[in-house]
mmCIF file of C-alpha atoms in Angstrom:
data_model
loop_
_atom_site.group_PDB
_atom_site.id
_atom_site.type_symbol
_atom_site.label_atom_id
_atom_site.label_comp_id
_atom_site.label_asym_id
_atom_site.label_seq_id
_atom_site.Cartn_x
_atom_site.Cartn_y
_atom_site.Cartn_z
ATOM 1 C CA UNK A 1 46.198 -8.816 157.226
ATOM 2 C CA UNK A 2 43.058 -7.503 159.175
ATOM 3 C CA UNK A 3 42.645 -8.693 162.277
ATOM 4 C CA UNK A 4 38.914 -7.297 163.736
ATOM 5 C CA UNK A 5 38.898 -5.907 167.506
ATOM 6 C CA UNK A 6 35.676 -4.125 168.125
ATOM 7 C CA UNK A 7 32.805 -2.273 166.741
ATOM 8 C CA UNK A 8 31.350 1.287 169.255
ATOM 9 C CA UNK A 9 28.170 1.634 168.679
ATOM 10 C CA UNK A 10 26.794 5.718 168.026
ATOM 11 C CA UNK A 11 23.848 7.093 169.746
ATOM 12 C CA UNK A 12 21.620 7.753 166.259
ATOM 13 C CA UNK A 13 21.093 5.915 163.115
ATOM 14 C CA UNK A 14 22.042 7.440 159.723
ATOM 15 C CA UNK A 15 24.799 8.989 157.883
ATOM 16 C CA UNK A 16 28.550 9.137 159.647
ATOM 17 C CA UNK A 17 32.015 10.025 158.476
ATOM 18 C CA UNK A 18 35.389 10.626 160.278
ATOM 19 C CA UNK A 19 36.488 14.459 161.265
ATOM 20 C CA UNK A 20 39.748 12.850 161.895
ATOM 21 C CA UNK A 21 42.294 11.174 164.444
ATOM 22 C CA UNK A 22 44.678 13.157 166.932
ATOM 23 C CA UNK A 23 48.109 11.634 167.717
ATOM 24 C CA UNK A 24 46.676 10.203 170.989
ATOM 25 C CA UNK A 25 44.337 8.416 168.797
ATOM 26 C CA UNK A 26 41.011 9.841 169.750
ATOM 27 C CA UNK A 27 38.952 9.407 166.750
ATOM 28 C CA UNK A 28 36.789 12.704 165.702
ATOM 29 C CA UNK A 29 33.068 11.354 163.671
ATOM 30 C CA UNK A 30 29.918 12.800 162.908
ATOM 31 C CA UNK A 31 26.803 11.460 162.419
ATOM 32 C CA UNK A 32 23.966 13.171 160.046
ATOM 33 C CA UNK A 33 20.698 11.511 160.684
ATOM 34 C CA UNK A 34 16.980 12.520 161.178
ATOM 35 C CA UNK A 35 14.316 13.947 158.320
ATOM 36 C CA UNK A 36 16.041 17.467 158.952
ATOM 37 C CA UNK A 37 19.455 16.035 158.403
ATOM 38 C CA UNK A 38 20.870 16.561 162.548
ATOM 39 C CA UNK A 39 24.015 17.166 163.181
ATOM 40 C CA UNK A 40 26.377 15.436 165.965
ATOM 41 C CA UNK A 41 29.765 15.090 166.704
ATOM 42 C CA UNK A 42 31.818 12.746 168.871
ATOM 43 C CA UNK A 43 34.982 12.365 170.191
ATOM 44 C CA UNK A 44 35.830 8.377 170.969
ATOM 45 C CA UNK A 45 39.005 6.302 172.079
ATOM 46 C CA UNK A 46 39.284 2.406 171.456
ATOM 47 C CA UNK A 47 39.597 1.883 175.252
ATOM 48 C CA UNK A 48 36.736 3.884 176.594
ATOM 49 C CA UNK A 49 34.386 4.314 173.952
ATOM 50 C CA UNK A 50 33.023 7.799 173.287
ATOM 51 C CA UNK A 51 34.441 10.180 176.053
ATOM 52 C CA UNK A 52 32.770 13.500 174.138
ATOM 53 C CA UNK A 53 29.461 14.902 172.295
ATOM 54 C CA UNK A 54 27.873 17.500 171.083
ATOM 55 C CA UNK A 55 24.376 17.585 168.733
ATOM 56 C CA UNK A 56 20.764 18.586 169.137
ATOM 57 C CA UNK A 57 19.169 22.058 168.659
ATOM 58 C CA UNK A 58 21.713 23.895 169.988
ATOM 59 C CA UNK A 59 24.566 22.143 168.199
ATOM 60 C CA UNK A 60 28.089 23.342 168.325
ATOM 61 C CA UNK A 61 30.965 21.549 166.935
ATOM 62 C CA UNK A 62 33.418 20.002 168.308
ATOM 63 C CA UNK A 63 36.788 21.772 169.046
ATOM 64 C CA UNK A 64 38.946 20.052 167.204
ATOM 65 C CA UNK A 65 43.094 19.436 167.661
ATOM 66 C CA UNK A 66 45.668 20.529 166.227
ATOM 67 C CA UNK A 67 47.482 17.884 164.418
ATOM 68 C CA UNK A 68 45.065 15.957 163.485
ATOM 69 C CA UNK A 69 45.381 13.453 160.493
ATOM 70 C CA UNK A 70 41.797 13.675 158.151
ATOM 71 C CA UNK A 71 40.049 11.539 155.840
ATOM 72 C CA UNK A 72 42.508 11.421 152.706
ATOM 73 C CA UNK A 73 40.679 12.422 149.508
ATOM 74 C CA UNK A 74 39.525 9.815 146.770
ATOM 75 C CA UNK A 75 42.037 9.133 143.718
ATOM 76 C CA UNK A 76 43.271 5.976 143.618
ATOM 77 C CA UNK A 77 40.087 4.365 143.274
ATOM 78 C CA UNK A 78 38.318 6.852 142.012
ATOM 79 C CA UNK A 79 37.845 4.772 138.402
ATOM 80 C CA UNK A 80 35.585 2.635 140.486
ATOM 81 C CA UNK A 81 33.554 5.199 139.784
ATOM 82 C CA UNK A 82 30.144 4.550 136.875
ATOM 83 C CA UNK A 83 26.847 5.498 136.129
ATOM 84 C CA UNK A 84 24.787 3.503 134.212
ATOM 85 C CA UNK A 85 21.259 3.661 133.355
ATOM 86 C CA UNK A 86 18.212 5.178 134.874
ATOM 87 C CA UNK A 87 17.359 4.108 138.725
ATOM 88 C CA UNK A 88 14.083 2.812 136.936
ATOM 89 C CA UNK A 89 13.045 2.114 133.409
ATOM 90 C CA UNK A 90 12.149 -0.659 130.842
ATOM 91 C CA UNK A 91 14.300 -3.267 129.883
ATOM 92 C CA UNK A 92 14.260 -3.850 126.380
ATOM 93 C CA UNK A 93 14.318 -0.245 125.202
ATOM 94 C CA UNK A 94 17.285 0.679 127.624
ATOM 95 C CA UNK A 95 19.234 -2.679 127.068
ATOM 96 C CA UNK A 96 19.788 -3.104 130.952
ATOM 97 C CA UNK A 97 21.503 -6.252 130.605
ATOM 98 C CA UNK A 98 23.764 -4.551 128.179
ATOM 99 C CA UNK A 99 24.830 -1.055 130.149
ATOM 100 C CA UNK A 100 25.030 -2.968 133.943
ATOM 101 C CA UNK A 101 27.502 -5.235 135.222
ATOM 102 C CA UNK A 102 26.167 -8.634 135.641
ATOM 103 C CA UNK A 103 26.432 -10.776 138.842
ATOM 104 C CA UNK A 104 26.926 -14.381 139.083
ATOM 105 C CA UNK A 105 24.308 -16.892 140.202
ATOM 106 C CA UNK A 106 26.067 -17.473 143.611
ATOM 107 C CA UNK A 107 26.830 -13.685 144.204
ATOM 108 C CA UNK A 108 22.640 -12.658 144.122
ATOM 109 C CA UNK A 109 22.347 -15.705 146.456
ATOM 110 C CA UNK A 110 24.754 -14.087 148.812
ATOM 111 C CA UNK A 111 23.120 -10.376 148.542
ATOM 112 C CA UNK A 112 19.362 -11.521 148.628
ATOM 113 C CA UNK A 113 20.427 -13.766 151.695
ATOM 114 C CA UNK A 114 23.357 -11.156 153.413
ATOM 115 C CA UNK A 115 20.648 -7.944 152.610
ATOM 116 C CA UNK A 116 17.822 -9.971 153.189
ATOM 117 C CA UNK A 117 16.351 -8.699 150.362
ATOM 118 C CA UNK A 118 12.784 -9.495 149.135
ATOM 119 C CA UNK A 119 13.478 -9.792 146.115
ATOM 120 C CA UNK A 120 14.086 -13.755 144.354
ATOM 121 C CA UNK A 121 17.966 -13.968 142.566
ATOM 122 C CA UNK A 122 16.446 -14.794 139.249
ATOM 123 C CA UNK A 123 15.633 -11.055 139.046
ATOM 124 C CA UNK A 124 19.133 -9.421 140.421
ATOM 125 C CA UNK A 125 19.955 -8.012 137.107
ATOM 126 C CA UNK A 126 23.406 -6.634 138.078
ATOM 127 C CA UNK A 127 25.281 -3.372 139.267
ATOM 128 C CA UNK A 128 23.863 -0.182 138.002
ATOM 129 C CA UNK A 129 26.218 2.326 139.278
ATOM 130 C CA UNK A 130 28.689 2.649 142.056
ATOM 131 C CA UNK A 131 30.444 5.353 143.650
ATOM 132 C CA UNK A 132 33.382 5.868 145.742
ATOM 133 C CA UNK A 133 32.490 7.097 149.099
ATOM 134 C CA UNK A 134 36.136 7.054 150.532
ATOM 135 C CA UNK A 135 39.439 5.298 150.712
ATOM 136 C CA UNK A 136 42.406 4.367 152.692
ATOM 137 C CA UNK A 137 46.117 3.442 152.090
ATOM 138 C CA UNK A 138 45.608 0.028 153.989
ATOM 139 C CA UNK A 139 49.744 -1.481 152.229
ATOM 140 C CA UNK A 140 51.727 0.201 150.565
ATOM 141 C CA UNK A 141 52.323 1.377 147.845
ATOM 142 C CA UNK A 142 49.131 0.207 146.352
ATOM 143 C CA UNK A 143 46.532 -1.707 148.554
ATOM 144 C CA UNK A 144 43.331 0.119 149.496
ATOM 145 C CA UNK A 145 40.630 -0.002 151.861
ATOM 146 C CA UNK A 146 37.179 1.018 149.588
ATOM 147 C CA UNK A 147 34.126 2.462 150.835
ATOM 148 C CA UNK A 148 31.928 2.495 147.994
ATOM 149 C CA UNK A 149 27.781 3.443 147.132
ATOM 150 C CA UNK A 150 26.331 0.713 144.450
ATOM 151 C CA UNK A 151 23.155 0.274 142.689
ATOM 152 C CA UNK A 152 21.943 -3.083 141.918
ATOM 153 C CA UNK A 153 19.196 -3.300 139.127
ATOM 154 C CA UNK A 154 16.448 -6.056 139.499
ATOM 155 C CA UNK A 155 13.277 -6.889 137.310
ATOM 156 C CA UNK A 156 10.064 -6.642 138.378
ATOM 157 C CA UNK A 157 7.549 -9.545 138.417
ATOM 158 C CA UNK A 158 5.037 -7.121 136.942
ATOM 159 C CA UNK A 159 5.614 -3.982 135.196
ATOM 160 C CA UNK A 160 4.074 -0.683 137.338
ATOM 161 C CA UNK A 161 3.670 3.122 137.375
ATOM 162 C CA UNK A 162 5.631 5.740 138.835
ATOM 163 C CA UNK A 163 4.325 8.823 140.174
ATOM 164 C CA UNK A 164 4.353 10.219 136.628
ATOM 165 C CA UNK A 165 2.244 7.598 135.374
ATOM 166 C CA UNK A 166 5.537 6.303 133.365
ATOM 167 C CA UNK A 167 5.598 2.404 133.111
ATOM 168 C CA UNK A 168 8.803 0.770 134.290
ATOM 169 C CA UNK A 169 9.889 -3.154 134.356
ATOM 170 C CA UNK A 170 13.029 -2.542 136.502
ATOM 171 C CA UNK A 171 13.970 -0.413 139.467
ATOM 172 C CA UNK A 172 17.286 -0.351 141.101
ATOM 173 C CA UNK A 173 17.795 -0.197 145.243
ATOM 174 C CA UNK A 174 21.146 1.320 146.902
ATOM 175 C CA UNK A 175 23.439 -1.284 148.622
ATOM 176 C CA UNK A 176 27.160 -0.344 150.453
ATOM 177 C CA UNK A 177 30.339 -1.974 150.340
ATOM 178 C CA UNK A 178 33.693 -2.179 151.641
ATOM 179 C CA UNK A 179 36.521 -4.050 150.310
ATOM 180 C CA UNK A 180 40.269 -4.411 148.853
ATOM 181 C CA UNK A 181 41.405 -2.458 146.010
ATOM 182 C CA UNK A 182 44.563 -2.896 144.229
ATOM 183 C CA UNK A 183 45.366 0.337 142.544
ATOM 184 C CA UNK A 184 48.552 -1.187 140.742
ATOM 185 C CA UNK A 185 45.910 -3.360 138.716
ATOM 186 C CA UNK A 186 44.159 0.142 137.540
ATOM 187 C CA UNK A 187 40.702 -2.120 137.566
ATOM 188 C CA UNK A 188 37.113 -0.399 136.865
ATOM 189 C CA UNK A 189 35.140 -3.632 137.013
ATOM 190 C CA UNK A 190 35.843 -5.449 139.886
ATOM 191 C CA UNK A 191 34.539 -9.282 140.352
ATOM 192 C CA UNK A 192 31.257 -8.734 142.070
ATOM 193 C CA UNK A 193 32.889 -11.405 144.328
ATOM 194 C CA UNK A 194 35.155 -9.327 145.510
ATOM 195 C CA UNK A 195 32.924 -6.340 145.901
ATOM 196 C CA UNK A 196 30.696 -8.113 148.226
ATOM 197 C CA UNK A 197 33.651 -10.192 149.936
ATOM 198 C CA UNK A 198 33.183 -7.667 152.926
ATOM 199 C CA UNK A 199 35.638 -7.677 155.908
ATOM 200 C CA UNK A 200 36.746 -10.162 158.684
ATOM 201 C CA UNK A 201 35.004 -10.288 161.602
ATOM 202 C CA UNK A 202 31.946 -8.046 161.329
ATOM 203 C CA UNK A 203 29.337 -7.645 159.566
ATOM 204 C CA UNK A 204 28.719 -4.575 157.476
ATOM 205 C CA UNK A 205 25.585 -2.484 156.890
ATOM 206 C CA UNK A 206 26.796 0.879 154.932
ATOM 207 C CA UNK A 207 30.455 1.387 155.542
ATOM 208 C CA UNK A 208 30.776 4.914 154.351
ATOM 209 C CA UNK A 209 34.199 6.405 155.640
ATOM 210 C CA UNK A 210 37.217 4.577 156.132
ATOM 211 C CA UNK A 211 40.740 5.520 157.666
ATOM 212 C CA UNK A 212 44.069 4.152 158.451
ATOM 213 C CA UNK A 213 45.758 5.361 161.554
ATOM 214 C CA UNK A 214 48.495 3.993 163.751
ATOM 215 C CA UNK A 215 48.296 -0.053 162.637
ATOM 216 C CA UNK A 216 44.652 0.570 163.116
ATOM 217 C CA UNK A 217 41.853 0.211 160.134
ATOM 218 C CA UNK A 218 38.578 1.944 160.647
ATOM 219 C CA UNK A 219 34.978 2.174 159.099
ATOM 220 C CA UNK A 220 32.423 4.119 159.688
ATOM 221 C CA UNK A 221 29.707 2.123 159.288
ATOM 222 C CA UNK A 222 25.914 3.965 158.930
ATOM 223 C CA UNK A 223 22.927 2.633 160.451
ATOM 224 C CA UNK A 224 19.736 0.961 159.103
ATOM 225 C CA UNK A 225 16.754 0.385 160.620
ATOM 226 C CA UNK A 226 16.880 -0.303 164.324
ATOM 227 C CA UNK A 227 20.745 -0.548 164.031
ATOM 228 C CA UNK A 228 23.038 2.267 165.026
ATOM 229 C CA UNK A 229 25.829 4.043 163.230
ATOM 230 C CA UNK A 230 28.928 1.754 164.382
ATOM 231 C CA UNK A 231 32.349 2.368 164.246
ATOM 232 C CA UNK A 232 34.630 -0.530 163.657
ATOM 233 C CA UNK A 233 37.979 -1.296 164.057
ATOM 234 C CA UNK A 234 40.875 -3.405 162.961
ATOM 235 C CA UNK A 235 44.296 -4.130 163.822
ATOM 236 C CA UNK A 236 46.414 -4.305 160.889
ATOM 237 C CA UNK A 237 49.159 -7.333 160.909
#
């Protein structure tokens, strides 16, 4: 069904979400990044990358067309949506294993090794909470692209001390994902398989926007470390 073409690469490393796509398909995204939360805009095509900016101190956005198709709201998969227990706590008093969504022994292999996480998979407890960031009509009448925010819980080795001097055996850390959603099923708890399946061709670091636009699937994928923002695309078969 998805058949991966290219990823663009943004200038900064951050946030980033889609303004929208004109009929002439020049894709409209803006990147948030920075410790005072910067603003910049870009206009891109598939063929020639990004053809115009704007961002810095002086920013001023982009003049946007007129049509031009945005984001569409989330609904169909918004009962993807949970929150669970505190980002850290104890255990035993909270029940943890009983208020999270546990993850098979072959799914923490494949997040500790995809995220390269620190962390051993003895101690992935399971998903904490998880948000839908966006989604896109990918077939219809029912099959969705998913951008989605997700806390996994893991145990410590040794119990610590927050800044409150409050003693915690747990702590969660905030992963991304992008996948296939059936809305037809009416699912809220996914197989953690399928969660972390991600997409053909790429691989993803915090796919936080998605669209659907002329044949064409697109993510807007944030940046991580040294990594840029990216924006990726599919052709749709």
């Amino acid at each position: 069904m998805l058949d991966y073409t290219d990823s663009i690469p943004l200038p900064h490393t951050g946030d980033c979400r889609f303004l929208g796509i004109d009929p002439a398909m020049v894709i409209y995204v803006e990147e948030i990044f920075g410790d005072d939360d910067t603003l910049s805009q870009h206009a891109i095509t598939l063929a020639d990358g990004i053809i115009d900016s704007t961002g810095g101190d002086d920013f001023v956005p982009l003049a946007l067309p007129q049509p031009l198709v945005r984001p569409t709201p989330v609904r169909a998969a918004r009962w993807l949506n949970f929150r669970g227990p505190r980002h850290r706590g104890l255990r035993d008093p909270e029940r943890i294993t009983d208020v999270v969504r546990a993850l098979e022994v072959p799914t923490r292999i494949k997040l500790v090794q995809q995220l390269q996480l620190d962390i051993a998979p003895p101690f992935l407890i399971g998903i904490a909470e998880s948000q839908v960031m966006a989604e896109a009509l990918l077939q219809a009448p029912d099959t969705y692209i998913v951008c989605r925010r997700l806390r996994i819980a893991y145990a410590l080795e040794q119990p610590k001390r927050d800044a409150q001097n409050q003693l915690y055996d747990y702590d969660t850390l905030e992963i991304y994902a992008a996948h296939l959603y059936n809305a037809a099923d009416g699912e809220v708890d996914l197989p953690p398989e399928t969660v972390f399946a991600g997409l053909p061709g790429v691989q993803l670091l915090r796919p936080m926007d998605c669209m659907v636009y002329n044949q064409h699937l697109l993510v807007a994928d944030g940046g991580k470390d040294d990594q840029p923002d990216r924006i990726h695309i599919w052709r749709i078969d």
